[in-house]
């Protein structure tokens, strides 16, 4: 851990003077005071990227869903629970950042009605049906801003990763989408990434999330430099 | 923490020679490979009771849903994710235990269909409706066993705690139900309990979950002794 901190300290400062905003973790969409919809994202990838960006000299703001992870040193953290809270935290901050990295596994839908009291199971009572409504799309909203940061999307897919990642790139109108085979990697400490942009695809082979994060930060910094 | 371990070591061995089975934490009911229904239970109360019972001399088996907690020393732990997995782990073990404590916040319902692939959001596609089916009732099933342990239920309620706890006592046919105002206490380190049995009600005022667990273990041991 000390060795790692030393390596971190000596990372090239490729994001010096840049401000990076990142979302991480799942969201939790309440059904009633105790239940909710969520997903298996651990937040580890996002926290690792926040750390790598900070080590690369960036000023980092991390908007985190409900996770059990320590805040990386030097990173400003804002905790939220739902997709709408994440949207409300991110949108006002986005225009003042140079880079926005959307790693959070934001719930696409939330229950249409939230019960104030715990929904009771009772003999003879019908099993409830959950009606869902769509959540706001945080990444697409940031990408539509007039003063928009360089936007990086994440695609966690169970199949057809390259195709889904490229679709996301076009649909959300962002310059870079990072694909990972989510269900196989959620909660794990290692991963493999597929970088998809207008130029093509690049695979970053399986490594620790920390190592992958450093590669990704370099890739983002290069694209940022070649753009300006 | 050392002080606490010493206090634990010198707890009266009121459950010496007894076998206690306990469930803790939430369950996670998959919708697709990444999403699911869950609840806000942290598992802390159940883990604290497992620890207190072990310190009181019991041989403890802890069946835990997805939580981020360390296994108490000397406790045997079985990890599960869904209500059905918890049911399958508990039922065969129950007859060989003297006490069963059901602290887990088991999902009452699960999605009727689990998608093998991640459900995609797409323009023009309808918002999905989640049809639910009822999960098996683990506590009621254990209480119906011919060779049944002394069963302790937990009731986490957002309102009308005493009434709901007494209803649960009767509906599940168990000798003791412990009520707590769930939504206010989930994830917190302290709590207050309401013990409901055939004799009446007893309030255990707000204290750390560790202290409450020791009181509860004493109460269970007394009832166990007076029964045999």
mmCIF file of N, CA and C in Angstrom, chain A residues 78-191:
data_model
loop_
_atom_site.group_PDB
_atom_site.id
_atom_site.type_symbol
_atom_site.label_atom_id
_atom_site.label_comp_id
_atom_site.label_asym_id
_atom_site.label_seq_id
_atom_site.Cartn_x
_atom_site.Cartn_y
_atom_site.Cartn_z
ATOM 1 N N UNK A 78 -18.995 13.791 -3.081
ATOM 2 C CA UNK A 78 -20.387 14.149 -2.819
ATOM 3 C C UNK A 78 -21.192 12.850 -2.857
ATOM 4 N N UNK A 79 -21.876 12.522 -1.742
ATOM 5 C CA UNK A 79 -22.647 11.277 -1.683
ATOM 6 C C UNK A 79 -24.096 11.507 -2.078
ATOM 7 N N UNK A 80 -24.612 10.632 -2.933
ATOM 8 C CA UNK A 80 -26.023 10.680 -3.332
ATOM 9 C C UNK A 80 -26.584 9.263 -3.273
ATOM 10 N N UNK A 81 -27.912 9.165 -3.347
ATOM 11 C CA UNK A 81 -28.522 7.834 -3.342
ATOM 12 C C UNK A 81 -29.191 7.518 -4.677
ATOM 13 N N UNK A 82 -30.038 8.412 -5.178
ATOM 14 C CA UNK A 82 -30.833 8.101 -6.375
ATOM 15 C C UNK A 82 -30.231 8.728 -7.633
ATOM 16 N N UNK A 83 -30.743 8.262 -8.786
ATOM 17 C CA UNK A 83 -30.306 8.818 -10.071
ATOM 18 C C UNK A 83 -30.619 10.310 -10.151
ATOM 19 N N UNK A 84 -31.787 10.699 -9.646
ATOM 20 C CA UNK A 84 -32.143 12.118 -9.723
ATOM 21 C C UNK A 84 -31.243 12.970 -8.841
ATOM 22 N N UNK A 85 -30.879 12.433 -7.667
ATOM 23 C CA UNK A 85 -29.934 13.170 -6.821
ATOM 24 C C UNK A 85 -28.578 13.291 -7.516
ATOM 25 N N UNK A 86 -28.175 12.228 -8.215
ATOM 26 C CA UNK A 86 -26.892 12.274 -8.923
ATOM 27 C C UNK A 86 -26.947 13.306 -10.053
ATOM 28 N N UNK A 87 -28.056 13.301 -10.788
ATOM 29 C CA UNK A 87 -28.273 14.286 -11.846
ATOM 30 C C UNK A 87 -28.167 15.710 -11.283
ATOM 31 N N UNK A 88 -28.874 15.945 -10.164
ATOM 32 C CA UNK A 88 -28.894 17.282 -9.556
ATOM 33 C C UNK A 88 -27.523 17.709 -9.032
ATOM 34 N N UNK A 89 -26.701 16.741 -8.633
ATOM 35 C CA UNK A 89 -25.354 17.069 -8.154
ATOM 36 C C UNK A 89 -24.415 17.356 -9.322
ATOM 37 N N UNK A 90 -24.575 16.588 -10.416
ATOM 38 C CA UNK A 90 -23.621 16.644 -11.520
ATOM 39 C C UNK A 90 -23.845 17.857 -12.433
ATOM 40 N N UNK A 91 -25.098 18.091 -12.809
ATOM 41 C CA UNK A 91 -25.347 19.078 -13.878
ATOM 42 C C UNK A 91 -24.803 20.468 -13.580
ATOM 43 N N UNK A 92 -25.011 21.006 -12.360
ATOM 44 C CA UNK A 92 -24.467 22.347 -12.090
ATOM 45 C C UNK A 92 -22.940 22.378 -12.053
ATOM 46 N N UNK A 93 -22.313 21.246 -11.726
ATOM 47 C CA UNK A 93 -20.851 21.208 -11.614
ATOM 48 C C UNK A 93 -20.171 21.002 -12.972
ATOM 49 N N UNK A 94 -20.859 20.329 -13.878
ATOM 50 C CA UNK A 94 -20.231 19.901 -15.132
ATOM 51 C C UNK A 94 -19.576 21.039 -15.929
ATOM 52 N N UNK A 95 -20.262 22.206 -16.100
ATOM 53 C CA UNK A 95 -19.670 23.239 -16.971
ATOM 54 C C UNK A 95 -18.319 23.764 -16.491
ATOM 55 N N UNK A 96 -18.035 23.656 -15.194
ATOM 56 C CA UNK A 96 -16.761 24.167 -14.697
ATOM 57 C C UNK A 96 -15.668 23.092 -14.665
ATOM 58 N N UNK A 97 -15.944 21.920 -15.256
ATOM 59 C CA UNK A 97 -14.937 20.855 -15.305
ATOM 60 C C UNK A 97 -14.440 20.638 -16.731
ATOM 61 N N UNK A 98 -13.202 20.129 -16.842
ATOM 62 C CA UNK A 98 -12.622 19.851 -18.157
ATOM 63 C C UNK A 98 -12.989 18.466 -18.665
ATOM 64 N N UNK A 99 -13.181 17.545 -17.718
ATOM 65 C CA UNK A 99 -13.468 16.152 -18.086
ATOM 66 C C UNK A 99 -14.616 15.655 -17.217
ATOM 67 N N UNK A 100 -15.534 14.902 -17.836
ATOM 68 C CA UNK A 100 -16.589 14.228 -17.077
ATOM 69 C C UNK A 100 -16.520 12.746 -17.390
ATOM 70 N N UNK A 101 -16.337 11.920 -16.367
ATOM 71 C CA UNK A 101 -16.254 10.471 -16.546
ATOM 72 C C UNK A 101 -17.442 9.839 -15.830
ATOM 73 N N UNK A 102 -18.312 9.198 -16.603
ATOM 74 C CA UNK A 102 -19.556 8.660 -16.049
ATOM 75 C C UNK A 102 -19.414 7.154 -15.839
ATOM 76 N N UNK A 103 -18.819 6.767 -14.704
ATOM 77 C CA UNK A 103 -18.690 5.319 -14.441
ATOM 78 C C UNK A 103 -19.877 4.777 -13.659
ATOM 79 N N UNK A 104 -20.662 5.648 -13.022
ATOM 80 C CA UNK A 104 -21.754 5.148 -12.174
ATOM 81 C C UNK A 104 -22.719 4.287 -12.979
ATOM 82 N N UNK A 105 -23.186 3.218 -12.345
ATOM 83 C CA UNK A 105 -24.220 2.374 -12.942
ATOM 84 C C UNK A 105 -25.567 2.947 -12.511
ATOM 85 N N UNK A 106 -25.957 4.013 -13.198
ATOM 86 C CA UNK A 106 -27.186 4.734 -12.844
ATOM 87 C C UNK A 106 -28.403 3.903 -13.246
ATOM 88 N N UNK A 107 -29.354 3.786 -12.353
ATOM 89 C CA UNK A 107 -30.573 3.039 -12.676
ATOM 90 C C UNK A 107 -31.282 3.716 -13.848
ATOM 91 N N UNK A 108 -31.616 2.936 -14.891
ATOM 92 C CA UNK A 108 -32.343 3.494 -16.024
ATOM 93 C C UNK A 108 -33.767 3.858 -15.624
ATOM 94 N N UNK A 109 -34.316 3.092 -14.674
ATOM 95 C CA UNK A 109 -35.709 3.302 -14.276
ATOM 96 C C UNK A 109 -35.820 3.394 -12.762
ATOM 97 N N UNK A 110 -36.876 4.035 -12.315
ATOM 98 C CA UNK A 110 -37.208 4.052 -10.889
ATOM 99 C C UNK A 110 -38.690 3.724 -10.749
ATOM 100 N N UNK A 111 -39.119 3.243 -9.572
ATOM 101 C CA UNK A 111 -40.538 2.980 -9.367
ATOM 102 C C UNK A 111 -41.349 4.269 -9.568
ATOM 103 N N UNK A 112 -42.485 4.149 -10.241
ATOM 104 C CA UNK A 112 -43.320 5.316 -10.541
ATOM 105 C C UNK A 112 -43.859 5.928 -9.249
ATOM 106 N N UNK A 113 -44.209 5.082 -8.282
ATOM 107 C CA UNK A 113 -44.721 5.573 -7.003
ATOM 108 C C UNK A 113 -43.848 5.059 -5.879
ATOM 109 N N UNK A 114 -43.521 5.952 -4.950
ATOM 110 C CA UNK A 114 -42.784 5.543 -3.761
ATOM 111 C C UNK A 114 -43.760 5.561 -2.592
ATOM 112 N N UNK A 115 -43.881 4.427 -1.910
ATOM 113 C CA UNK A 115 -44.806 4.337 -0.775
ATOM 114 C C UNK A 115 -44.150 4.947 0.467
ATOM 115 N N UNK A 116 -44.900 5.783 1.186
ATOM 116 C CA UNK A 116 -44.366 6.385 2.414
ATOM 117 C C UNK A 116 -44.220 5.355 3.522
ATOM 118 N N UNK A 117 -45.105 4.346 3.523
ATOM 119 C CA UNK A 117 -45.039 3.293 4.539
ATOM 120 C C UNK A 117 -44.569 2.008 3.882
ATOM 121 N N UNK A 118 -43.962 1.136 4.676
ATOM 122 C CA UNK A 118 -43.485 -0.138 4.159
ATOM 123 C C UNK A 118 -44.668 -0.930 3.596
ATOM 124 N N UNK A 119 -44.529 -1.400 2.360
ATOM 125 C CA UNK A 119 -45.601 -2.180 1.736
ATOM 126 C C UNK A 119 -45.683 -3.533 2.434
ATOM 127 N N UNK A 120 -46.867 -3.878 2.934
ATOM 128 C CA UNK A 120 -47.029 -5.087 3.722
ATOM 129 C C UNK A 120 -47.486 -6.250 2.860
ATOM 130 N N UNK A 121 -46.904 -7.406 3.146
ATOM 131 C CA UNK A 121 -47.381 -8.645 2.547
ATOM 132 C C UNK A 121 -48.557 -9.095 3.398
ATOM 133 N N UNK A 122 -49.665 -9.450 2.805
ATOM 134 C CA UNK A 122 -50.810 -9.890 3.602
ATOM 135 C C UNK A 122 -51.541 -10.985 2.850
ATOM 136 N N UNK A 123 -52.050 -11.979 3.589
ATOM 137 C CA UNK A 123 -52.780 -13.061 2.921
ATOM 138 C C UNK A 123 -53.957 -12.478 2.152
ATOM 139 N N UNK A 124 -54.154 -12.935 0.947
ATOM 140 C CA UNK A 124 -55.295 -12.473 0.158
ATOM 141 C C UNK A 124 -55.013 -11.182 -0.595
ATOM 142 N N UNK A 125 -53.947 -10.486 -0.195
ATOM 143 C CA UNK A 125 -53.648 -9.252 -0.929
ATOM 144 C C UNK A 125 -52.839 -9.601 -2.176
ATOM 145 N N UNK A 126 -53.114 -8.897 -3.256
ATOM 146 C CA UNK A 126 -52.417 -9.186 -4.502
ATOM 147 C C UNK A 126 -50.924 -8.870 -4.385
ATOM 148 N N UNK A 127 -50.151 -9.625 -5.122
ATOM 149 C CA UNK A 127 -48.731 -9.312 -5.241
ATOM 150 C C UNK A 127 -48.606 -7.983 -5.982
ATOM 151 N N UNK A 128 -47.810 -7.041 -5.463
ATOM 152 C CA UNK A 128 -47.734 -5.747 -6.138
ATOM 153 C C UNK A 128 -47.034 -5.848 -7.490
ATOM 154 N N UNK A 129 -47.414 -4.967 -8.370
ATOM 155 C CA UNK A 129 -46.722 -4.826 -9.658
ATOM 156 C C UNK A 129 -45.985 -3.500 -9.604
ATOM 157 N N UNK A 130 -44.717 -3.535 -9.969
ATOM 158 C CA UNK A 130 -43.912 -2.316 -9.913
ATOM 159 C C UNK A 130 -43.964 -1.599 -11.249
ATOM 160 N N UNK A 131 -44.600 -0.452 -11.268
ATOM 161 C CA UNK A 131 -44.534 0.343 -12.490
ATOM 162 C C UNK A 131 -43.319 1.249 -12.433
ATOM 163 N N UNK A 132 -42.624 1.313 -13.538
ATOM 164 C CA UNK A 132 -41.360 2.051 -13.571
ATOM 165 C C UNK A 132 -41.477 3.279 -14.468
ATOM 166 N N UNK A 133 -40.690 4.270 -14.173
ATOM 167 C CA UNK A 133 -40.556 5.415 -15.079
ATOM 168 C C UNK A 133 -39.066 5.630 -15.348
ATOM 169 N N UNK A 134 -38.768 6.270 -16.476
ATOM 170 C CA UNK A 134 -37.378 6.423 -16.876
ATOM 171 C C UNK A 134 -36.687 7.514 -16.052
ATOM 172 N N UNK A 135 -35.465 7.258 -15.668
ATOM 173 C CA UNK A 135 -34.657 8.273 -14.992
ATOM 174 C C UNK A 135 -34.014 9.202 -16.017
ATOM 175 N N UNK A 136 -33.623 10.412 -15.581
ATOM 176 C CA UNK A 136 -32.911 11.295 -16.511
ATOM 177 C C UNK A 136 -31.561 10.677 -16.885
ATOM 178 N N UNK A 137 -31.107 10.938 -18.106
ATOM 179 C CA UNK A 137 -29.830 10.410 -18.600
ATOM 180 C C UNK A 137 -28.742 11.448 -18.307
ATOM 181 N N UNK A 138 -27.941 11.175 -17.292
ATOM 182 C CA UNK A 138 -26.971 12.163 -16.811
ATOM 183 C C UNK A 138 -25.905 12.453 -17.871
ATOM 184 N N UNK A 139 -25.339 11.384 -18.455
ATOM 185 C CA UNK A 139 -24.263 11.572 -19.428
ATOM 186 C C UNK A 139 -24.755 12.333 -20.662
ATOM 187 N N UNK A 140 -25.919 11.941 -21.186
ATOM 188 C CA UNK A 140 -26.451 12.624 -22.365
ATOM 189 C C UNK A 140 -26.741 14.094 -22.055
ATOM 190 N N UNK A 141 -27.233 14.367 -20.839
ATOM 191 C CA UNK A 141 -27.546 15.753 -20.460
ATOM 192 C C UNK A 141 -26.272 16.596 -20.383
ATOM 193 N N UNK A 142 -25.207 16.016 -19.820
ATOM 194 C CA UNK A 142 -23.936 16.748 -19.736
ATOM 195 C C UNK A 142 -23.385 16.989 -21.149
ATOM 196 N N UNK A 143 -23.494 15.964 -22.004
ATOM 197 C CA UNK A 143 -22.964 16.086 -23.376
ATOM 198 C C UNK A 143 -23.727 17.117 -24.193
ATOM 199 N N UNK A 144 -24.948 17.447 -23.773
ATOM 200 C CA UNK A 144 -25.749 18.457 -24.487
ATOM 201 C C UNK A 144 -25.495 19.877 -23.998
ATOM 202 N N UNK A 145 -24.728 20.038 -22.913
ATOM 203 C CA UNK A 145 -24.476 21.379 -22.376
ATOM 204 C C UNK A 145 -23.678 22.218 -23.385
ATOM 205 N N UNK A 146 -23.952 23.516 -23.402
ATOM 206 C CA UNK A 146 -23.193 24.408 -24.283
ATOM 207 C C UNK A 146 -21.719 24.421 -23.845
ATOM 208 N N UNK A 147 -21.495 24.606 -22.546
ATOM 209 C CA UNK A 147 -20.126 24.523 -22.020
ATOM 210 C C UNK A 147 -19.916 23.132 -21.469
ATOM 211 N N UNK A 148 -19.604 22.179 -22.352
ATOM 212 C CA UNK A 148 -19.516 20.795 -21.874
ATOM 213 C C UNK A 148 -18.072 20.350 -21.703
ATOM 214 N N UNK A 149 -17.837 19.552 -20.661
ATOM 215 C CA UNK A 149 -16.511 18.955 -20.493
ATOM 216 C C UNK A 149 -16.297 17.852 -21.531
ATOM 217 N N UNK A 150 -15.054 17.360 -21.639
ATOM 218 C CA UNK A 150 -14.771 16.172 -22.443
ATOM 219 C C UNK A 150 -15.444 14.990 -21.754
ATOM 220 N N UNK A 151 -16.387 14.340 -22.448
ATOM 221 C CA UNK A 151 -17.235 13.340 -21.796
ATOM 222 C C UNK A 151 -16.787 11.913 -22.103
ATOM 223 N N UNK A 152 -16.653 11.121 -21.058
ATOM 224 C CA UNK A 152 -16.283 9.715 -21.190
ATOM 225 C C UNK A 152 -17.406 8.863 -20.605
ATOM 226 N N UNK A 153 -18.018 8.023 -21.449
ATOM 227 C CA UNK A 153 -19.072 7.130 -20.987
ATOM 228 C C UNK A 153 -18.518 5.768 -20.633
ATOM 229 N N UNK A 154 -19.257 5.041 -19.826
ATOM 230 C CA UNK A 154 -18.916 3.655 -19.523
ATOM 231 C C UNK A 154 -20.067 2.770 -19.963
ATOM 232 N N UNK A 155 -19.740 1.618 -20.502
ATOM 233 C CA UNK A 155 -20.769 0.661 -20.893
ATOM 234 C C UNK A 155 -20.475 -0.670 -20.205
ATOM 235 N N UNK A 156 -21.366 -1.048 -19.298
ATOM 236 C CA UNK A 156 -21.247 -2.373 -18.667
ATOM 237 C C UNK A 156 -22.256 -3.276 -19.342
ATOM 238 N N UNK A 157 -21.777 -4.265 -20.041
ATOM 239 C CA UNK A 157 -22.678 -5.087 -20.836
ATOM 240 C C UNK A 157 -22.438 -6.558 -20.551
ATOM 241 N N UNK A 158 -23.505 -7.335 -20.694
ATOM 242 C CA UNK A 158 -23.355 -8.780 -20.494
ATOM 243 C C UNK A 158 -23.016 -9.481 -21.803
ATOM 244 N N UNK A 159 -23.166 -8.771 -22.949
ATOM 245 C CA UNK A 159 -22.883 -9.388 -24.249
ATOM 246 C C UNK A 159 -22.728 -8.283 -25.300
ATOM 247 N N UNK A 160 -22.095 -8.616 -26.444
ATOM 248 C CA UNK A 160 -21.941 -7.678 -27.569
ATOM 249 C C UNK A 160 -21.355 -6.347 -27.126
ATOM 250 N N UNK A 161 -20.262 -6.420 -26.373
ATOM 251 C CA UNK A 161 -19.702 -5.228 -25.755
ATOM 252 C C UNK A 161 -19.347 -4.143 -26.776
ATOM 253 N N UNK A 162 -18.601 -4.511 -27.835
ATOM 254 C CA UNK A 162 -18.123 -3.514 -28.794
ATOM 255 C C UNK A 162 -19.294 -2.813 -29.475
ATOM 256 N N UNK A 163 -20.299 -3.584 -29.866
ATOM 257 C CA UNK A 163 -21.445 -3.009 -30.554
ATOM 258 C C UNK A 163 -22.203 -2.048 -29.631
ATOM 259 N N UNK A 164 -22.465 -2.489 -28.382
ATOM 260 C CA UNK A 164 -23.192 -1.638 -27.438
ATOM 261 C C UNK A 164 -22.399 -0.366 -27.117
ATOM 262 N N UNK A 165 -21.076 -0.513 -26.981
ATOM 263 C CA UNK A 165 -20.244 0.645 -26.649
ATOM 264 C C UNK A 165 -20.300 1.679 -27.781
ATOM 265 N N UNK A 166 -20.236 1.183 -29.033
ATOM 266 C CA UNK A 166 -20.271 2.119 -30.164
ATOM 267 C C UNK A 166 -21.646 2.786 -30.295
ATOM 268 N N UNK A 167 -22.693 2.011 -30.060
ATOM 269 C CA UNK A 167 -24.045 2.603 -30.067
ATOM 270 C C UNK A 167 -24.159 3.721 -29.035
ATOM 271 N N UNK A 168 -23.579 3.458 -27.848
ATOM 272 C CA UNK A 168 -23.649 4.447 -26.763
ATOM 273 C C UNK A 168 -22.899 5.720 -27.149
ATOM 274 N N UNK A 169 -21.738 5.533 -27.802
ATOM 275 C CA UNK A 169 -20.932 6.659 -28.264
ATOM 276 C C UNK A 169 -21.780 7.590 -29.144
ATOM 277 N N UNK A 170 -22.524 6.966 -30.081
ATOM 278 C CA UNK A 170 -23.325 7.761 -31.017
ATOM 279 C C UNK A 170 -24.579 8.317 -30.358
ATOM 280 N N UNK A 171 -25.282 7.470 -29.601
ATOM 281 C CA UNK A 171 -26.559 7.874 -29.006
ATOM 282 C C UNK A 171 -26.379 9.017 -28.023
ATOM 283 N N UNK A 172 -25.302 8.946 -27.241
ATOM 284 C CA UNK A 172 -25.099 9.981 -26.215
ATOM 285 C C UNK A 172 -24.227 11.130 -26.728
ATOM 286 N N UNK A 173 -23.675 10.941 -27.930
ATOM 287 C CA UNK A 173 -22.861 11.977 -28.545
ATOM 288 C C UNK A 173 -21.666 12.356 -27.657
ATOM 289 N N UNK A 174 -20.888 11.368 -27.295
ATOM 290 C CA UNK A 174 -19.687 11.597 -26.482
ATOM 291 C C UNK A 174 -18.474 11.080 -27.251
ATOM 292 N N UNK A 175 -17.280 11.641 -27.020
ATOM 293 C CA UNK A 175 -16.112 11.278 -27.819
ATOM 294 C C UNK A 175 -15.453 9.936 -27.437
ATOM 295 N N UNK A 176 -15.758 9.420 -26.231
ATOM 296 C CA UNK A 176 -15.081 8.186 -25.796
ATOM 297 C C UNK A 176 -16.015 7.359 -24.908
ATOM 298 N N UNK A 177 -16.129 6.079 -25.241
ATOM 299 C CA UNK A 177 -16.875 5.157 -24.375
ATOM 300 C C UNK A 177 -15.959 4.004 -23.983
ATOM 301 N N UNK A 178 -15.957 3.692 -22.710
ATOM 302 C CA UNK A 178 -15.126 2.611 -22.180
ATOM 303 C C UNK A 178 -16.037 1.442 -21.854
ATOM 304 N N UNK A 179 -15.817 0.331 -22.539
ATOM 305 C CA UNK A 179 -16.657 -0.845 -22.302
ATOM 306 C C UNK A 179 -16.017 -1.785 -21.309
ATOM 307 N N UNK A 180 -16.847 -2.381 -20.457
ATOM 308 C CA UNK A 180 -16.345 -3.505 -19.653
ATOM 309 C C UNK A 180 -17.447 -4.518 -19.481
ATOM 310 N N UNK A 181 -17.044 -5.774 -19.374
ATOM 311 C CA UNK A 181 -18.024 -6.849 -19.265
ATOM 312 C C UNK A 181 -18.546 -6.883 -17.836
ATOM 313 N N UNK A 182 -19.421 -5.927 -17.553
ATOM 314 C CA UNK A 182 -19.886 -5.643 -16.202
ATOM 315 C C UNK A 182 -20.162 -6.826 -15.298
ATOM 316 N N UNK A 183 -21.132 -7.648 -15.660
ATOM 317 C CA UNK A 183 -21.554 -8.683 -14.715
ATOM 318 C C UNK A 183 -20.417 -9.589 -14.278
ATOM 319 N N UNK A 184 -19.406 -9.741 -15.156
ATOM 320 C CA UNK A 184 -18.281 -10.598 -14.796
ATOM 321 C C UNK A 184 -17.297 -9.865 -13.894
ATOM 322 N N UNK A 185 -17.376 -8.531 -13.864
ATOM 323 C CA UNK A 185 -16.332 -7.776 -13.168
ATOM 324 C C UNK A 185 -16.843 -6.985 -11.973
ATOM 325 N N UNK A 186 -18.167 -6.812 -11.829
ATOM 326 C CA UNK A 186 -18.697 -6.034 -10.710
ATOM 327 C C UNK A 186 -18.149 -6.580 -9.390
ATOM 328 N N UNK A 187 -17.549 -5.700 -8.615
ATOM 329 C CA UNK A 187 -17.051 -6.099 -7.300
ATOM 330 C C UNK A 187 -15.664 -6.693 -7.329
ATOM 331 N N UNK A 188 -15.181 -7.056 -8.526
ATOM 332 C CA UNK A 188 -13.837 -7.632 -8.601
ATOM 333 C C UNK A 188 -12.788 -6.531 -8.573
ATOM 334 N N UNK A 189 -11.552 -6.929 -8.264
ATOM 335 C CA UNK A 189 -10.491 -5.943 -8.199
ATOM 336 C C UNK A 189 -9.759 -5.796 -9.527
ATOM 337 N N UNK A 190 -10.017 -6.725 -10.466
ATOM 338 C CA UNK A 190 -9.408 -6.549 -11.784
ATOM 339 C C UNK A 190 -10.502 -6.484 -12.835
ATOM 340 N N UNK A 191 -10.102 -6.245 -14.060
ATOM 341 C CA UNK A 191 -11.056 -5.960 -15.111
ATOM 342 C C UNK A 191 -10.286 -5.901 -16.423
#
